[in-house]
Amino acid sequence: MLQAVCAIFFVSDILLSALGVPVDPVPWRFRELMELGAAFGLLSGLGLAAMLLRASLKRTRAAEQALRVASGAFMELIEERFEGWGLTPAECDVALFALKGFTIAEIAQLRETSEGTVKAQTNAIYRKAGVSGRPQLLGLFVEDLMGAAVSPDTAPR
């Protein structure tokens, strides 16, 4: 609204001059103050529009993230998390098996490695993800599906 009023001021001034419509003269200092005020109004509107655009883009990114999760791109989300945590390819495999519910022994058998290796890899995964075990690791992805993190302070009682 502020930008519209300021733009009308400048456009009407130009149109009145171009059409030769007689206008009572305004003292020069007052005219300069009006033009400065209108210019400031336009610049303020530009700044406000930039802030609103930034907020809108942030909401759009959040909505796109939620849509991606809801539309079945869960595996892509898992891969992004694994990459963000800096998991090795072997750790990614182990983490994926762990998320699917396989036991340490089953993962070791599937990967043709020892249980000790799988335990070491799962400990590295938990450390990199900032969790203490498999339930918390799974909880990170459940939170993504739900769209909001649940902490002990905000959990329903």
PDB file of N, CA and C in Angstrom, residues 22 33 123:
ATOM      1  N   PRO A  22      -2.451  22.786 -15.102  1.00  0.00           N
ATOM      2  CA  PRO A  22      -1.897  23.772 -14.169  1.00  0.00           C
ATOM      3  C   PRO A  22      -2.087  23.322 -12.711  1.00  0.00           C
ATOM      4  N   LEU A  33      11.045  17.509   0.204  1.00  0.00           N
ATOM      5  CA  LEU A  33      10.691  16.641   1.325  1.00  0.00           C
ATOM      6  C   LEU A  33       9.657  15.586   0.897  1.00  0.00           C
ATOM      7  N   ASN A 123      27.951 -48.437  15.981  1.00  0.00           N
ATOM      8  CA  ASN A 123      28.373 -47.425  16.965  1.00  0.00           C
ATOM      9  C   ASN A 123      28.842 -46.148  16.273  1.00  0.00           C
TER      10      ASN A 123
END
